[in-house]
Amino acid sequence: MSGKISVRSLAASSGGSRPGHQKTVAGSKQRSPSRLEVEVQSRLSSQRPREEDRARVDRCLQALAGVAAQMGDRWKVSPFGSAGNGFATKDSDLDVTCHELREEGADGIEGKLVQAPAIETLQERLVPLFNEHPDFSVVELVVNARIPILKLCFEGGLEVDLSCHNTAPLHNTRLLKAYCSVDDRIPDLGIAVKLWAKAAGVCGASSSHLSSYTWTLLVVYFMMVAPKVRLPMLPVQAFSDEESEADRGVDSIK
């Protein structure tokens, strides 16, 4: 798929209209928000990323891109998860993956990319670079997980989980971000449900509960079947183009 994805056109072609908040009809009496709605909105307002939070994430992404560039021109860093999908809170950590772009062959066909194992790249190439960086501290290298993770701390406050060659989540991140752009109630409800699930102790795959991502999918499905919303189902395949999105690196999810 070439060019930028038009979410509105995809929503229209899927048979739904852009939900959004319903406008108040002239002359009609607007309903007062309930106590629960007021409390939820207050909680959401207190949990939304502040300007300084967003600025620190931007600084971190630029610093990560600088570290990746030291390994070669084709190395990029791409954020995924809550940092890129619209469901972030002020306490969200930053999930990123460092990946090497494919090199175009002389005949225009993508050449095959021979990648070193992720753990090797993390341990032998990235750890030394981050140890020398003044704004990063290396917390832990998790080697026994299904996807090895290098845990970092940026500027003493932002937790960063760095993986390598882990581009599969970028597809899901783009899809959820598109849903957030269709209706601003989606991120509100998604964040509210995640906050409730974490407070109730029922969120976290490591504890045999539903993951934060799964709770978010349930919110999207609810918005699809709710009679007063009828969120259109976006075509999943439209967000799986790694060449036009993932391979653009940091700037692809902003």
Tab-separated table of N, CA and C in Angstrom, residues 111-240:
chain	number	residue	atom	x	y	z
A	111	GLY	N	16.477	-6.505	-1.229
A	111	GLY	CA	17.432	-7.563	-0.946
A	111	GLY	C	17.115	-8.232	0.368
A	112	LYS	N	17.599	-9.433	0.536
A	112	LYS	CA	17.373	-10.161	1.776
A	112	LYS	C	18.259	-9.578	2.868
A	113	LEU	N	17.701	-9.449	4.070
A	113	LEU	CA	18.422	-8.872	5.186
A	113	LEU	C	18.803	-9.976	6.156
A	114	VAL	N	20.097	-10.173	6.351
A	114	VAL	CA	20.584	-11.176	7.296
A	114	VAL	C	20.754	-10.489	8.650
A	115	GLN	N	19.931	-10.861	9.617
A	115	GLN	CA	19.945	-10.200	10.909
A	115	GLN	C	20.625	-11.064	11.959
A	116	ALA	N	21.403	-10.410	12.806
A	116	ALA	CA	21.973	-11.104	13.956
A	116	ALA	C	20.864	-11.347	14.965
A	117	PRO	N	20.994	-12.372	15.816
A	117	PRO	CA	19.971	-12.599	16.852
A	117	PRO	C	19.758	-11.350	17.692
A	118	ALA	N	18.510	-11.139	18.102
A	118	ALA	CA	18.167	-9.925	18.849
A	118	ALA	C	18.998	-9.786	20.122
A	119	ILE	N	19.170	-10.888	20.848
A	119	ILE	CA	19.915	-10.807	22.103
A	119	ILE	C	21.363	-10.405	21.855
A	120	GLU	N	21.920	-10.861	20.747
A	120	GLU	CA	23.302	-10.504	20.401
A	120	GLU	C	23.423	-9.015	20.106
A	121	THR	N	22.471	-8.490	19.351
A	121	THR	CA	22.495	-7.062	19.038
A	121	THR	C	22.320	-6.218	20.288
A	122	LEU	N	21.393	-6.623	21.150
A	122	LEU	CA	21.149	-5.877	22.386
A	122	LEU	C	22.382	-5.885	23.283
A	123	GLN	N	22.933	-7.072	23.494
A	123	GLN	CA	24.011	-7.237	24.474
A	123	GLN	C	25.350	-6.698	23.975
A	124	GLU	N	25.689	-6.977	22.732
A	124	GLU	CA	27.025	-6.660	22.247
A	124	GLU	C	27.134	-5.291	21.587
A	125	ARG	N	26.017	-4.777	21.075
A	125	ARG	CA	26.096	-3.510	20.354
A	125	ARG	C	25.382	-2.364	21.065
A	126	LEU	N	24.174	-2.630	21.571
A	126	LEU	CA	23.391	-1.542	22.146
A	126	LEU	C	23.757	-1.229	23.596
A	127	VAL	N	23.973	-2.244	24.410
A	127	VAL	CA	24.315	-1.988	25.815
A	127	VAL	C	25.535	-1.085	25.940
A	128	PRO	N	26.645	-1.346	25.231
A	128	PRO	CA	27.796	-0.436	25.339
A	128	PRO	C	27.477	0.997	24.933
A	129	LEU	N	26.620	1.162	23.903
A	129	LEU	CA	26.267	2.507	23.463
A	129	LEU	C	25.450	3.241	24.518
A	130	PHE	N	24.524	2.543	25.150
A	130	PHE	CA	23.702	3.188	26.178
A	130	PHE	C	24.498	3.443	27.458
A	131	ASN	N	25.475	2.613	27.743
A	131	ASN	CA	26.318	2.850	28.915
A	131	ASN	C	27.110	4.148	28.779
A	132	GLU	N	27.373	4.546	27.545
A	132	GLU	CA	28.129	5.769	27.295
A	132	GLU	C	27.243	7.008	27.159
A	133	HIS	N	25.916	6.789	27.057
A	133	HIS	CA	25.006	7.923	26.835
A	133	HIS	C	24.669	8.589	28.170
A	134	PRO	N	24.791	9.915	28.266
A	134	PRO	CA	24.564	10.597	29.552
A	134	PRO	C	23.114	10.606	30.026
A	135	ASP	N	22.158	10.451	29.110
A	135	ASP	CA	20.745	10.540	29.498
A	135	ASP	C	20.098	9.184	29.764
A	136	PHE	N	20.811	8.097	29.478
A	136	PHE	CA	20.261	6.760	29.682
A	136	PHE	C	21.031	6.011	30.770
A	137	SER	N	20.295	5.204	31.504
A	137	SER	CA	20.930	4.246	32.412
A	137	SER	C	20.368	2.867	32.102
A	138	VAL	N	21.244	1.889	32.025
A	138	VAL	CA	20.835	0.517	31.741
A	138	VAL	C	20.367	-0.126	33.045
A	139	VAL	N	19.108	-0.548	33.059
A	139	VAL	CA	18.518	-1.142	34.257
A	139	VAL	C	18.703	-2.652	34.276
A	140	GLU	N	18.332	-3.295	33.159
A	140	GLU	CA	18.381	-4.766	33.120
A	140	GLU	C	18.278	-5.247	31.687
A	141	LEU	N	18.958	-6.331	31.396
A	141	LEU	CA	18.817	-7.010	30.116
A	141	LEU	C	18.090	-8.323	30.369
A	142	VAL	N	16.852	-8.399	29.905
A	142	VAL	CA	16.023	-9.590	30.113
A	142	VAL	C	16.273	-10.534	28.942
A	143	VAL	N	16.974	-11.608	29.189
A	143	VAL	CA	17.392	-12.507	28.100
A	143	VAL	C	16.529	-13.756	27.982
A	144	ASN	N	15.794	-14.111	29.024
A	144	ASN	CA	15.043	-15.361	29.013
A	144	ASN	C	13.594	-15.206	28.568
A	145	ALA	N	13.190	-13.998	28.220
A	145	ALA	CA	11.824	-13.772	27.746
A	145	ALA	C	11.700	-14.215	26.289
A	146	ARG	N	10.450	-14.410	25.835
A	146	ARG	CA	10.211	-14.788	24.438
A	146	ARG	C	10.811	-13.748	23.504
A	147	ILE	N	10.690	-12.486	23.886
A	147	ILE	CA	11.323	-11.392	23.158
A	147	ILE	C	12.281	-10.696	24.121
A	148	PRO	N	13.572	-10.812	23.912
A	148	PRO	CA	14.543	-10.174	24.816
A	148	PRO	C	14.300	-8.662	24.902
A	149	ILE	N	14.451	-8.135	26.103
A	149	ILE	CA	14.184	-6.716	26.349
A	149	ILE	C	15.366	-6.088	27.081
A	150	LEU	N	15.755	-4.930	26.624
A	150	LEU	CA	16.735	-4.118	27.333
A	150	LEU	C	15.971	-3.010	28.046
A	151	LYS	N	15.961	-3.067	29.383
A	151	LYS	CA	15.240	-2.069	30.177
A	151	LYS	C	16.160	-0.891	30.455
A	152	LEU	N	15.664	0.293	30.121
A	152	LEU	CA	16.429	1.517	30.276
A	152	LEU	C	15.643	2.528	31.095
A	153	CYS	N	16.357	3.531	31.569
A	153	CYS	CA	15.706	4.676	32.213
A	153	CYS	C	16.259	5.937	31.572
A	154	PHE	N	15.365	6.811	31.122
A	154	PHE	CA	15.773	8.031	30.430
A	154	PHE	C	15.564	9.236	31.329
A	155	GLU	N	16.590	10.033	31.484
A	155	GLU	CA	16.564	11.245	32.303
A	155	GLU	C	16.088	10.969	33.718
A	156	GLY	N	16.346	9.777	34.188
A	156	GLY	CA	16.032	9.428	35.572
A	156	GLY	C	14.567	9.218	35.884
A	157	GLY	N	13.692	9.233	34.845
A	157	GLY	CA	12.274	9.110	35.153
A	157	GLY	C	11.450	8.276	34.193
A	158	LEU	N	11.798	8.270	32.924
A	158	LEU	CA	11.002	7.560	31.917
A	158	LEU	C	11.543	6.145	31.725
A	159	GLU	N	10.702	5.147	31.998
A	159	GLU	CA	11.100	3.757	31.805
A	159	GLU	C	10.939	3.377	30.336
A	160	VAL	N	11.957	2.718	29.791
A	160	VAL	CA	11.975	2.346	28.379
A	160	VAL	C	12.238	0.855	28.253
A	161	ASP	N	11.398	0.175	27.481
A	161	ASP	CA	11.609	-1.238	27.149
A	161	ASP	C	12.006	-1.312	25.680
A	162	LEU	N	13.258	-1.674	25.441
A	162	LEU	CA	13.787	-1.704	24.083
A	162	LEU	C	13.952	-3.145	23.608
A	163	SER	N	13.310	-3.474	22.496
A	163	SER	CA	13.483	-4.781	21.871
A	163	SER	C	14.235	-4.580	20.559
A	164	CYS	N	14.497	-5.673	19.868
A	164	CYS	CA	15.263	-5.584	18.627
A	164	CYS	C	14.615	-6.449	17.543
A	165	HIS	N	14.465	-5.914	16.346
A	165	HIS	CA	13.832	-6.597	15.213
A	165	HIS	C	12.389	-7.016	15.526
A	166	ASN	N	11.752	-6.355	16.468
A	166	ASN	CA	10.404	-6.728	16.911
A	166	ASN	C	9.382	-5.790	16.272
A	167	THR	N	9.176	-5.932	14.958
A	167	THR	CA	8.309	-5.003	14.230
A	167	THR	C	6.839	-5.434	14.160
A	168	ALA	N	6.516	-6.646	14.586
A	168	ALA	CA	5.127	-7.115	14.512
A	168	ALA	C	4.144	-6.213	15.268
A	169	PRO	N	4.476	-5.703	16.473
A	169	PRO	CA	3.517	-4.852	17.202
A	169	PRO	C	3.214	-3.525	16.523
A	170	LEU	N	4.028	-3.106	15.575
A	170	LEU	CA	3.791	-1.828	14.919
A	170	LEU	C	2.479	-1.834	14.143
A	171	HIS	N	2.126	-2.976	13.602
A	171	HIS	CA	0.858	-3.140	12.885
A	171	HIS	C	-0.315	-2.844	13.815
A	172	ASN	N	-0.316	-3.474	15.000
A	172	ASN	CA	-1.409	-3.267	15.955
A	172	ASN	C	-1.454	-1.831	16.450
A	173	THR	N	-0.285	-1.230	16.622
A	173	THR	CA	-0.222	0.149	17.090
A	173	THR	C	-0.866	1.096	16.088
A	174	ARG	N	-0.567	0.920	14.807
A	174	ARG	CA	-1.159	1.768	13.776
A	174	ARG	C	-2.674	1.584	13.709
A	175	LEU	N	-3.125	0.349	13.862
A	175	LEU	CA	-4.558	0.080	13.794
A	175	LEU	C	-5.300	0.760	14.943
A	176	LEU	N	-4.788	0.623	16.171
A	176	LEU	CA	-5.456	1.235	17.318
A	176	LEU	C	-5.403	2.760	17.244
A	177	LYS	N	-4.300	3.285	16.748
A	177	LYS	CA	-4.211	4.738	16.596
A	177	LYS	C	-5.262	5.233	15.609
A	178	ALA	N	-5.504	4.460	14.563
A	178	ALA	CA	-6.518	4.837	13.582
A	178	ALA	C	-7.903	4.861	14.226
A	179	TYR	N	-8.202	3.872	15.055
A	179	TYR	CA	-9.494	3.868	15.745
A	179	TYR	C	-9.635	5.085	16.658
A	180	CYS	N	-8.548	5.463	17.322
A	180	CYS	CA	-8.600	6.641	18.190
A	180	CYS	C	-8.921	7.902	17.400
A	181	SER	N	-8.461	7.962	16.151
A	181	SER	CA	-8.712	9.136	15.332
A	181	SER	C	-10.132	9.156	14.781
A	182	VAL	N	-10.806	8.008	14.790
A	182	VAL	CA	-12.178	7.935	14.289
A	182	VAL	C	-13.160	8.517	15.298
A	183	ASP	N	-12.936	8.260	16.581
A	183	ASP	CA	-13.880	8.699	17.609
A	183	ASP	C	-13.101	8.944	18.893
A	184	ASP	N	-13.164	10.167	19.422
A	184	ASP	CA	-12.362	10.488	20.600
A	184	ASP	C	-12.885	9.831	21.878
A	185	ARG	N	-14.050	9.175	21.804
A	185	ARG	CA	-14.529	8.430	22.968
A	185	ARG	C	-13.768	7.124	23.151
A	186	ILE	N	-13.149	6.643	22.083
A	186	ILE	CA	-12.428	5.370	22.156
A	186	ILE	C	-11.234	5.455	23.101
A	187	PRO	N	-10.322	6.425	22.943
A	187	PRO	CA	-9.224	6.493	23.910
A	187	PRO	C	-9.698	6.784	25.325
A	188	ASP	N	-10.753	7.594	25.468
A	188	ASP	CA	-11.271	7.876	26.807
A	188	ASP	C	-11.740	6.594	27.491
A	189	LEU	N	-12.567	5.812	26.788
A	189	LEU	CA	-13.082	4.581	27.382
A	189	LEU	C	-11.967	3.560	27.552
A	190	GLY	N	-11.057	3.483	26.580
A	190	GLY	CA	-9.961	2.532	26.676
A	190	GLY	C	-9.079	2.788	27.875
A	191	ILE	N	-8.717	4.053	28.097
A	191	ILE	CA	-7.879	4.397	29.253
A	191	ILE	C	-8.637	4.159	30.548
A	192	ALA	N	-9.930	4.502	30.575
A	192	ALA	CA	-10.727	4.291	31.787
A	192	ALA	C	-10.791	2.809	32.149
A	193	VAL	N	-10.995	1.955	31.147
A	193	VAL	CA	-11.065	0.513	31.404
A	193	VAL	C	-9.715	-0.024	31.863
A	194	LYS	N	-8.623	0.447	31.250
A	194	LYS	CA	-7.299	-0.008	31.669
A	194	LYS	C	-6.994	0.408	33.097
A	195	LEU	N	-7.368	1.631	33.467
A	195	LEU	CA	-7.145	2.084	34.838
A	195	LEU	C	-7.935	1.238	35.824
A	196	TRP	N	-9.196	0.929	35.458
A	196	TRP	CA	-10.016	0.074	36.329
A	196	TRP	C	-9.417	-1.322	36.451
A	197	ALA	N	-8.997	-1.899	35.321
A	197	ALA	CA	-8.462	-3.257	35.324
A	197	ALA	C	-7.192	-3.352	36.170
A	198	LYS	N	-6.332	-2.342	36.064
A	198	LYS	CA	-5.107	-2.358	36.865
A	198	LYS	C	-5.414	-2.180	38.344
A	199	ALA	N	-6.366	-1.292	38.655
A	199	ALA	CA	-6.746	-1.076	40.061
A	199	ALA	C	-7.400	-2.312	40.661
A	200	ALA	N	-8.134	-3.068	39.822
A	200	ALA	CA	-8.817	-4.274	40.291
A	200	ALA	C	-7.901	-5.491	40.299
A	201	GLY	N	-6.695	-5.341	39.800
A	201	GLY	CA	-5.748	-6.451	39.781
A	201	GLY	C	-6.077	-7.522	38.764
A	202	VAL	N	-6.715	-7.132	37.659
A	202	VAL	CA	-7.081	-8.119	36.637
A	202	VAL	C	-6.426	-7.793	35.296
A	203	CYS	N	-5.314	-7.092	35.324
A	203	CYS	CA	-4.619	-6.714	34.092
A	203	CYS	C	-3.163	-7.152	34.195
A	204	GLY	N	-2.707	-7.875	33.181
A	204	GLY	CA	-1.308	-8.300	33.164
A	204	GLY	C	-1.157	-9.749	32.764
A	205	ALA	N	-0.626	-9.984	31.566
A	205	ALA	CA	-0.464	-11.350	31.078
A	205	ALA	C	0.482	-12.154	31.956
A	206	SER	N	1.464	-11.486	32.569
A	206	SER	CA	2.424	-12.191	33.424
A	206	SER	C	1.772	-12.772	34.665
A	207	SER	N	0.583	-12.243	35.006
A	207	SER	CA	-0.176	-12.747	36.174
A	207	SER	C	-1.371	-13.579	35.736
A	208	SER	N	-1.348	-14.055	34.499
A	208	SER	CA	-2.431	-14.886	33.939
A	208	SER	C	-3.736	-14.121	33.791
A	209	HIS	N	-3.649	-12.805	33.627
A	209	HIS	CA	-4.824	-11.984	33.357
A	209	HIS	C	-4.755	-11.478	31.919
A	210	LEU	N	-5.821	-10.820	31.495
A	210	LEU	CA	-5.813	-10.213	30.177
A	210	LEU	C	-4.774	-9.091	30.137
A	211	SER	N	-4.089	-8.987	29.011
A	211	SER	CA	-3.099	-7.927	28.869
A	211	SER	C	-3.800	-6.596	28.642
A	212	SER	N	-3.038	-5.520	28.799
A	212	SER	CA	-3.576	-4.188	28.547
A	212	SER	C	-4.058	-4.068	27.108
A	213	TYR	N	-3.334	-4.679	26.190
A	213	TYR	CA	-3.712	-4.650	24.779
A	213	TYR	C	-5.053	-5.363	24.557
A	214	THR	N	-5.261	-6.496	25.236
A	214	THR	CA	-6.515	-7.243	25.087
A	214	THR	C	-7.691	-6.446	25.627
A	215	TRP	N	-7.505	-5.776	26.764
A	215	TRP	CA	-8.581	-4.933	27.294
A	215	TRP	C	-8.934	-3.840	26.280
A	216	THR	N	-7.931	-3.298	25.628
A	216	THR	CA	-8.176	-2.258	24.629
A	216	THR	C	-8.974	-2.803	23.449
A	217	LEU	N	-8.642	-4.017	23.007
A	217	LEU	CA	-9.404	-4.636	21.919
A	217	LEU	C	-10.863	-4.856	22.313
A	218	LEU	N	-11.097	-5.228	23.559
A	218	LEU	CA	-12.473	-5.414	24.034
A	218	LEU	C	-13.244	-4.098	23.990
A	219	VAL	N	-12.560	-3.007	24.311
A	219	VAL	CA	-13.202	-1.694	24.244
A	219	VAL	C	-13.581	-1.369	22.803
A	220	VAL	N	-12.679	-1.620	21.870
A	220	VAL	CA	-12.962	-1.348	20.464
A	220	VAL	C	-14.146	-2.191	19.981
A	221	TYR	N	-14.159	-3.473	20.367
A	221	TYR	CA	-15.272	-4.344	19.954
A	221	TYR	C	-16.593	-3.853	20.554
A	222	PHE	N	-16.565	-3.440	21.814
A	222	PHE	CA	-17.781	-2.914	22.447
A	222	PHE	C	-18.314	-1.711	21.679
A	223	MET	N	-17.386	-0.835	21.253
A	223	MET	CA	-17.815	0.344	20.518
A	223	MET	C	-18.375	-0.024	19.142
A	224	MET	N	-17.958	-1.167	18.618
A	224	MET	CA	-18.496	-1.621	17.336
A	224	MET	C	-19.933	-2.109	17.456
A	225	VAL	N	-20.247	-2.792	18.559
A	225	VAL	CA	-21.566	-3.406	18.705
A	225	VAL	C	-22.534	-2.547	19.496
A	226	ALA	N	-22.048	-1.490	20.156
A	226	ALA	CA	-22.940	-0.620	20.921
A	226	ALA	C	-23.890	0.099	19.964
A	227	PRO	N	-25.203	-0.034	20.145
A	227	PRO	CA	-26.170	0.548	19.197
A	227	PRO	C	-26.032	2.053	19.010
A	228	LYS	N	-25.631	2.771	20.058
A	228	LYS	CA	-25.537	4.225	19.965
A	228	LYS	C	-24.212	4.700	19.383
A	229	VAL	N	-23.306	3.764	19.113
A	229	VAL	CA	-21.996	4.143	18.575
A	229	VAL	C	-21.783	3.555	17.185
A	230	ARG	N	-21.855	2.225	17.092
A	230	ARG	CA	-21.664	1.502	15.825
A	230	ARG	C	-20.357	1.923	15.134
A	231	LEU	N	-19.277	1.764	15.849
A	231	LEU	CA	-17.967	2.077	15.297
A	231	LEU	C	-17.692	1.214	14.068
A	232	PRO	N	-17.261	1.803	12.963
A	232	PRO	CA	-16.975	0.993	11.772
A	232	PRO	C	-15.749	0.118	11.989
A	233	MET	N	-15.728	-1.032	11.358
A	233	MET	CA	-14.582	-1.934	11.453
A	233	MET	C	-13.602	-1.599	10.340
A	234	LEU	N	-12.433	-1.133	10.715
A	234	LEU	CA	-11.425	-0.767	9.723
A	234	LEU	C	-10.753	-2.024	9.179
A	235	PRO	N	-10.397	-2.024	7.902
A	235	PRO	CA	-9.735	-3.193	7.310
A	235	PRO	C	-8.323	-3.364	7.872
A	236	VAL	N	-8.094	-4.483	8.544
A	236	VAL	CA	-6.824	-4.716	9.224
A	236	VAL	C	-5.648	-4.666	8.261
A	237	GLN	N	-5.843	-5.207	7.065
A	237	GLN	CA	-4.727	-5.300	6.119
A	237	GLN	C	-4.214	-3.929	5.688
A	238	ALA	N	-5.003	-2.895	5.879
A	238	ALA	CA	-4.568	-1.558	5.471
A	238	ALA	C	-3.468	-1.000	6.357
A	239	PHE	N	-3.217	-1.648	7.493
A	239	PHE	CA	-2.237	-1.130	8.436
A	239	PHE	C	-1.040	-2.059	8.605
A	240	SER	N	-0.854	-2.955	7.660
A	240	SER	CA	0.218	-3.937	7.766
A	240	SER	C	1.380	-3.656	6.828
